[in-house]
Amino acid sequence: MNNTPNSNRKHIGIFGKTNAGKSSLLNAITEQDIAIVSDIPGTTTDSVTKAMELIPFGPVLFIDTAGLDDDSALGKLRVNNTLKEFKRTDFAIFVMDSNSLDLDFYNKQINIFKKYNIPYILVFNKIDTCTHEQVQTLKEKFPNAIMTSVNNRESILRLKETLIKNLQTTEEEPSLIKGLVPYNGTIVMVVPVDSEAPKGRLILPQVQVIRDCLDNGIKSYVVRDTELESALEDLKNIDLVITDSQAFKKVDSILNNRTKLTSFSILFARQKGDLDAFVEGVKTLDNLVDGSKILISESCTHNTSHEDIGKVKIPNLIKKYTAKQINFDFKMGKDFPENLDEYDLIIHCGSCMLNKKIMQNRIKESHENGVPITNYGIVIAYLTGILDKSIEIFS
């Protein structure tokens, strides 16, 4: 992989009314024509994203959203899509037209930022079209706001400097490996190569664990399950074996308690989610009855094969374990239903394609609806009888 995954970038949402100049501002910040710009309100219909390196802070993902006051024919759908973006936003740029101060709208949006715990900066755009008196009034009423014009490069640079300063105070995602394995320690990653494995490359969780090991001075070795036994003979003092969840049972048998074991999915459950909540949620499997309904949520989209972990393997394992007639719903990508109270259990993937903010919000929504939530790796470890063993490393 040549680029930082979007899931590891700070997500910066650009919000405001239609025609406030959000898209123009994004183009000015990135110095590229990323978003379509027009004087016609409602030009931005779906969110537009742009990944970039915001030097000296690092990798970020800008999200240009449709106007929150869109009253066009498709306005409701556009606004709903924009509201969903709050759930994955780490930091917000709140853009208002300098010529159109709407305090009711301002207060409403500030409350949304508070609801989702999103830090933000207020930007008054199109300042070049205002009188000196208008500018002074805005500065007096909103002393911390940034005044910008896409026609004034200095104002855009000031905005970027303020943005970088604020981002540097935001919380970093925890390391996948640091604290579990000591400096100069050794891990072995078990990567089965089957029909689900992408040809010619590793999948994102595997790549991220390798990079995390490099960042923290931990030696990492990658083998297939078929070569694990010989790898154990070659290596001494292995601190941790990390396996693809689908090979949990086979790998556990090969290890025979010689070293600690966990999975990529469980590592991500700890980094982005709530491991304790997932462990508690998986116990719901013992209380399911005929007709129980499970939502299986996966953050990426891909073709389904007969070995698909979310749509095939996990449902089959659950049916075998419970001996019940269970109903399954499947959601992929950004889709996460609002009718969560219809479900008895939510099983989420490792969320390597999502940032921590959206995963935390999904957990919160699940709990608010009284629905337990768990994770692919936790489910497979539980159903194969090795859950305690697979989370021992975290205690």
C-alpha positions as MATLAB code, in Angstrom:
seq = 'MNNTPNSNRKHIGIFGKTNAGKSSLLNAITEQDIAIVSDIPGTTTDSVTKAMELIPFGPVLFIDTAGLDDDSALGKLRVNNTLKEFKRTDFAIFVMDSNSLDLDFYNKQINIFKKYNIPYILVFNKIDTCTHEQVQTLKEKFPNAIMTSVNNRESILRLKETLIKNLQTTEEEPSLIKGLVPYNGTIVMVVPVDSEAPKGRLILPQVQVIRDCLDNGIKSYVVRDTELESALEDLKNIDLVITDSQAFKKVDSILNNRTKLTSFSILFARQKGDLDAFVEGVKTLDNLVDGSKILISESCTHNTSHEDIGKVKIPNLIKKYTAKQINFDFKMGKDFPENLDEYDLIIHCGSCMLNKKIMQNRIKESHENGVPITNYGIVIAYLTGILDKSIEIFS';
ca = [
       0.000    0.000    0.000;
       1.379    3.390   -1.018;
      -1.082    5.608    0.840;
      -2.367    5.897    4.396;
      -5.782    4.170    4.563;
      -8.691    6.585    4.917;
      -9.674    4.812    8.132;
      -6.383    6.001    9.674;
      -6.815    9.627    8.594;
      -8.442   12.346   10.680;
     -11.864   12.956    9.120;
     -12.569   16.669    8.654;
     -16.203   17.430    7.795;
     -17.139   20.683    6.054;
     -20.692   21.654    7.042;
     -22.998   24.592    6.442;
     -25.904   25.887    4.416;
     -26.266   25.475    0.674;
     -24.205   27.995   -1.264;
     -22.134   28.990    1.785;
     -19.017   28.230   -0.253;
     -18.121   24.865    1.297;
     -16.971   23.306   -1.990;
     -15.034   26.413   -2.995;
     -13.319   26.338    0.380;
     -12.342   22.683   -0.059;
     -10.894   23.452   -3.474;
      -8.943   26.368   -2.017;
      -7.587   24.325    0.917;
      -6.466   21.455   -1.311;
      -5.443   23.766   -4.173;
      -7.280   21.417   -6.526;
     -10.680   21.369   -8.236;
     -12.047   18.537   -6.111;
     -15.664   19.615   -5.760;
     -18.006   21.063   -8.371;
     -18.612   24.737   -7.700;
     -21.706   26.670   -8.808;
     -23.799   29.659   -7.745;
     -26.819   27.352   -7.874;
     -27.763   26.217   -4.323;
     -27.643   22.464   -3.801;
     -24.861   21.753   -6.302;
     -23.248   19.281   -3.890;
     -25.671   16.358   -3.728;
     -23.539   13.566   -2.246;
     -20.561   13.944    0.048;
     -17.245   14.444   -1.735;
     -14.069   13.202   -0.042;
     -10.472   14.171   -0.597;
      -7.495   12.580    1.107;
      -4.392   14.710    1.467;
      -1.282   15.321    3.567;
      -1.909   18.384    5.725;
       1.685   19.309    6.477;
       3.001   19.294    9.172;
       0.061   17.482   10.832;
      -0.149   14.461    8.540;
      -2.783   12.488    6.599;
      -6.380   13.746    6.697;
      -9.631   13.122    4.845;
     -11.812   16.121    3.956;
     -15.562   15.526    3.581;
     -17.493   18.146    1.619;
     -21.189   17.773    2.458;
     -24.494   18.879    0.988;
     -26.161   21.900    2.547;
     -28.101   21.270    5.739;
     -30.891   23.628    4.674;
     -31.480   21.987    1.280;
     -35.214   22.266    0.523;
     -35.000   21.002   -3.054;
     -36.939   17.981   -4.311;
     -34.198   15.633   -3.125;
     -33.305   17.859   -0.190;
     -34.440   15.477    2.534;
     -32.264   12.661    1.223;
     -29.286   14.992    0.859;
     -29.683   16.354    4.385;
     -30.006   12.823    5.783;
     -26.773   11.852    4.040;
     -25.052   14.903    5.499;
     -26.311   14.083    8.995;
     -24.724   10.641    8.669;
     -21.372   12.310    8.059;
     -21.407   13.745   11.583;
     -21.001   10.197   12.873;
     -17.582    9.773   11.257;
     -16.301   13.346   11.644;
     -13.325   13.858   13.961;
     -13.165   17.616   13.401;
     -15.537   20.046   11.676;
     -15.228   23.213    9.629;
     -18.533   25.061   10.059;
     -18.939   27.439    7.099;
     -21.322   30.390    7.095;
     -21.900   32.984    4.407;
     -20.669   36.320    5.771;
     -23.635   38.046    4.145;
     -26.247   35.747    5.646;
     -25.966   35.358    9.416;
     -28.642   32.942   10.647;
     -28.345   32.581   14.427;
     -31.052   29.908   14.672;
     -29.194   27.762   12.142;
     -25.900   28.486   13.906;
     -27.242   27.352   17.309;
     -28.828   24.249   15.811;
     -25.549   23.141   14.229;
     -23.519   23.860   17.356;
     -25.857   21.528   19.258;
     -25.224   18.785   16.691;
     -21.472   19.192   17.148;
     -21.956   18.889   20.902;
     -24.175   15.817   20.489;
     -21.474   13.965   18.541;
     -18.610   15.455   20.566;
     -17.054   17.068   17.483;
     -14.570   19.916   17.950;
     -14.985   22.593   15.276;
     -13.884   25.942   13.944;
     -16.330   28.547   12.673;
     -15.520   30.062    9.282;
     -17.212   33.116    7.771;
     -16.682   32.772    4.040;
     -17.036   35.266    1.166;
     -15.637   37.977    3.395;
     -14.473   39.887    0.308;
     -18.121   40.660   -0.518;
     -18.791   42.339    2.836;
     -18.408   45.921    3.963;
     -15.842   46.849    6.602;
     -18.668   47.413    9.088;
     -20.100   43.922    8.450;
     -16.703   42.337    9.016;
     -16.176   44.211   12.283;
     -19.626   43.179   13.523;
     -18.869   39.521   12.841;
     -15.473   39.754   14.552;
     -17.027   41.330   17.634;
     -19.823   38.753   17.855;
     -17.610   35.736   16.963;
     -14.049   36.612   18.073;
     -12.740   33.062   17.464;
     -14.139   32.730   13.951;
     -11.891   32.657   10.883;
     -12.664   35.141    8.094;
     -11.990   33.724    4.630;
     -12.293   34.414    0.949;
     -11.329   31.891   -1.695;
      -9.956   34.870   -3.608;
      -7.525   35.692   -0.805;
      -4.806   33.061   -0.397;
      -3.601   34.561    2.902;
      -7.000   33.936    4.484;
      -6.934   30.299    3.334;
      -3.436   29.863    4.782;
      -4.674   31.274    8.110;
      -7.532   28.778    8.037;
      -5.130   25.896    7.380;
      -2.815   27.032   10.182;
      -5.743   27.208   12.616;
      -6.972   23.806   11.476;
      -3.545   22.220   11.958;
      -3.187   23.774   15.408;
      -6.552   22.336   16.474;
      -5.901   18.914   14.962;
      -2.645   18.586   16.863;
      -4.624   18.584   20.121;
      -7.027   15.808   19.060;
      -6.707   12.301   20.425;
      -4.727    9.739   18.450;
      -6.077    6.244   17.849;
      -4.381    3.712   20.141;
      -1.715    1.423   18.742;
      -2.708   -2.073   17.657;
       0.341   -3.755   19.195;
       2.167   -1.330   21.482;
       1.700   -2.285   25.109;
       0.813   -5.879   24.235;
       4.258   -6.891   23.015;
       7.492   -5.323   24.323;
      10.027   -3.427   22.229;
      12.120   -5.931   20.225;
       9.459   -8.571   20.865;
       8.281  -11.070   18.271;
       4.899  -11.740   16.708;
       3.838  -14.258   14.087;
       0.938  -13.391   11.781;
      -0.975  -16.303   10.299;
      -2.501  -15.451    6.927;
      -4.426  -18.282    5.251;
      -4.475  -18.033    1.470;
      -7.897  -19.112    0.220;
     -10.422  -17.886   -2.352;
     -11.201  -14.867   -0.154;
      -7.568  -13.692   -0.128;
      -6.932  -10.894   -2.681;
      -4.500  -11.955   -5.380;
      -1.035  -10.456   -5.116;
      -1.496   -8.482   -1.899;
      -2.316   -8.549    1.791;
      -5.559   -7.188    3.192;
      -5.703   -3.929    5.136;
      -5.654   -5.332    8.718;
      -2.535   -7.360    7.955;
      -0.756   -4.377    6.421;
      -1.676   -2.153    9.356;
      -0.388   -4.636   11.930;
       2.917   -4.938   10.058;
       3.298   -1.155    9.988;
       2.374   -0.873   13.671;
       5.088   -3.400   14.492;
       7.634   -1.404   12.495;
       6.597    1.813   14.253;
       7.131    0.207   17.655;
      10.271   -1.844   17.056;
       8.541   -5.224   17.133;
       9.694   -8.059   14.886;
       6.938   -9.530   12.740;
       6.788  -12.703   10.685;
       4.061  -13.624    8.210;
       3.250  -17.267    7.418;
       0.366  -19.319    6.112;
      -1.381  -21.668    8.480;
       0.194  -24.550    6.559;
       3.709  -23.360    7.496;
       2.962  -22.298   11.074;
       4.344  -25.439   12.688;
       7.730  -25.108   11.005;
       7.787  -21.381   11.814;
       7.356  -22.207   15.492;
      10.388  -24.484   15.234;
      12.457  -21.775   13.533;
      11.612  -18.989   15.985;
      12.230  -18.722   19.694;
      10.519  -16.577   22.330;
       7.391  -15.709   20.358;
       5.312  -13.153   22.286;
       2.088  -13.379   20.297;
       0.502  -15.166   17.351;
      -2.138  -13.213   15.417;
      -4.365  -15.162   13.073;
      -7.145  -14.551   10.632;
     -10.296  -15.377   12.606;
     -11.335  -18.041   10.119;
      -8.265  -20.105   11.055;
      -8.708  -19.726   14.819;
      -9.457  -23.365   15.557;
      -6.665  -24.775   13.387;
      -4.068  -22.313   14.672;
      -5.040  -22.919   18.297;
      -4.589  -26.645   17.753;
      -1.134  -26.136   16.225;
      -0.001  -23.811   19.007;
      -1.164  -26.185   21.735;
      -0.811  -23.434   24.375;
       2.823  -22.700   23.487;
       2.219  -18.958   23.149;
      -0.534  -16.364   23.394;
      -3.036  -16.121   20.555;
      -5.475  -13.540   19.219;
      -6.892  -12.434   15.861;
      -6.656   -9.399   13.600;
     -10.354   -8.742   14.137;
     -10.016   -8.727   17.918;
      -7.042   -6.343   17.709;
      -9.207   -3.923   15.751;
     -12.106   -4.454   18.147;
      -9.815   -3.199   20.905;
      -8.403   -0.299   18.880;
     -11.611    1.096   17.362;
     -14.404   -0.379   19.437;
     -15.111   -1.531   22.981;
     -13.644   -4.938   23.713;
     -15.507   -5.366   27.024;
     -18.842   -4.551   25.368;
     -18.136   -6.987   22.526;
     -17.234   -9.791   24.946;
     -20.429   -9.166   26.897;
     -22.483   -8.939   23.696;
     -21.362  -12.293   22.323;
     -22.988  -14.068   25.283;
     -26.345  -13.194   23.691;
     -25.769  -16.140   21.354;
     -26.741  -18.428   24.240;
     -30.132  -16.725   24.609;
     -31.308  -16.757   20.993;
     -34.575  -18.461   20.105;
     -36.300  -19.449   16.886;
     -36.988  -16.266   14.958;
     -34.271  -14.191   16.603;
     -32.854  -11.543   14.299;
     -29.164  -10.731   13.869;
     -27.643   -7.823   11.961;
     -24.254   -8.539   10.403;
     -22.523   -5.281    9.547;
     -19.404   -5.084    7.390;
     -17.522   -1.867    6.683;
     -16.265   -2.767    3.203;
     -18.054   -3.954    0.061;
     -16.914   -6.958   -1.958;
     -18.227   -9.876   -3.954;
     -19.549  -12.760   -1.903;
     -18.102  -16.246   -2.282;
     -18.886  -19.569   -0.647;
     -16.137  -18.769    1.907;
     -17.343  -15.268    2.815;
     -16.876  -14.794    6.543;
     -19.794  -12.417    7.142;
     -22.484  -13.792    4.866;
     -21.646  -17.481    4.960;
     -19.261  -18.725    7.637;
     -20.502  -16.826   10.687;
     -24.222  -17.496    9.990;
     -23.459  -21.199    9.501;
     -21.471  -21.348   12.747;
     -24.287  -19.640   14.651;
     -26.964  -21.931   13.214;
     -24.907  -24.964   14.171;
     -24.165  -23.639   17.674;
     -27.714  -22.544   18.532;
     -29.668  -25.164   16.576;
     -32.244  -22.395   16.083;
     -33.903  -20.778   13.073;
     -32.114  -17.439   13.090;
     -32.899  -14.564   10.700;
     -29.935  -12.590    9.364;
     -29.787   -9.114    7.845;
     -26.628   -7.893    6.106;
     -25.433   -4.290    5.747;
     -22.235   -3.244    4.035;
     -20.202   -0.060    3.688;
     -21.635    3.112    5.209;
     -25.112    1.602    5.629;
     -26.131    1.167    9.265;
     -29.881    0.919    9.862;
     -31.847    3.217   12.108;
     -34.267    0.463   13.164;
     -31.726   -1.213   15.462;
     -34.382   -2.142   18.019;
     -35.594   -4.826   15.588;
     -32.463   -6.875   16.238;
     -31.495   -9.211   19.049;
     -27.776   -8.916   18.307;
     -25.418   -6.936   16.067;
     -22.231   -8.573   14.817;
     -19.764   -6.073   13.362;
     -16.616   -6.684   11.342;
     -13.218   -5.523   12.603;
     -13.958   -2.076   11.059;
     -10.520   -1.668    9.496;
     -12.190    0.487    6.801;
     -13.868    2.782    9.362;
     -12.371    5.392   11.623;
     -12.750    5.045   15.363;
     -15.345    7.838   15.557;
     -17.954    6.044   13.455;
     -17.360    2.714   15.217;
     -17.828    4.364   18.611;
     -21.059    5.965   17.401;
     -22.369    2.622   16.153;
     -21.688    1.060   19.545;
     -23.434    3.985   21.239;
     -26.478    3.703   18.968;
     -26.694   -0.031   19.624;
     -26.636    0.441   23.375;
     -29.163    3.290   23.225;
     -31.529    0.885   21.468;
     -30.864   -1.846   24.007;
     -29.206   -4.125   21.453;
     -25.989   -5.973   22.332;
     -23.149   -5.684   19.822;
     -20.105   -7.845   19.217;
     -17.386   -8.464   16.633;
     -16.479  -11.095   14.012;
     -13.333  -12.268   15.800;
     -15.030  -12.391   19.198;
     -17.894  -14.475   17.759;
     -15.616  -17.011   16.084;
     -13.400  -17.331   19.175;
     -16.495  -17.820   21.333;
     -18.052  -20.428   19.060;
     -14.787  -22.375   18.860;
     -14.374  -22.320   22.642;
     -11.215  -20.201   22.804;
     -12.517  -16.723   23.632;
     -10.793  -16.510   27.032;
      -7.528  -17.591   25.439;
      -7.850  -15.112   22.580;
      -8.278  -12.079   24.864;
      -5.750  -13.122   27.533;
      -3.119  -10.844   25.992;
      -5.267   -7.778   26.800;
      -5.605   -8.446   30.520;
];
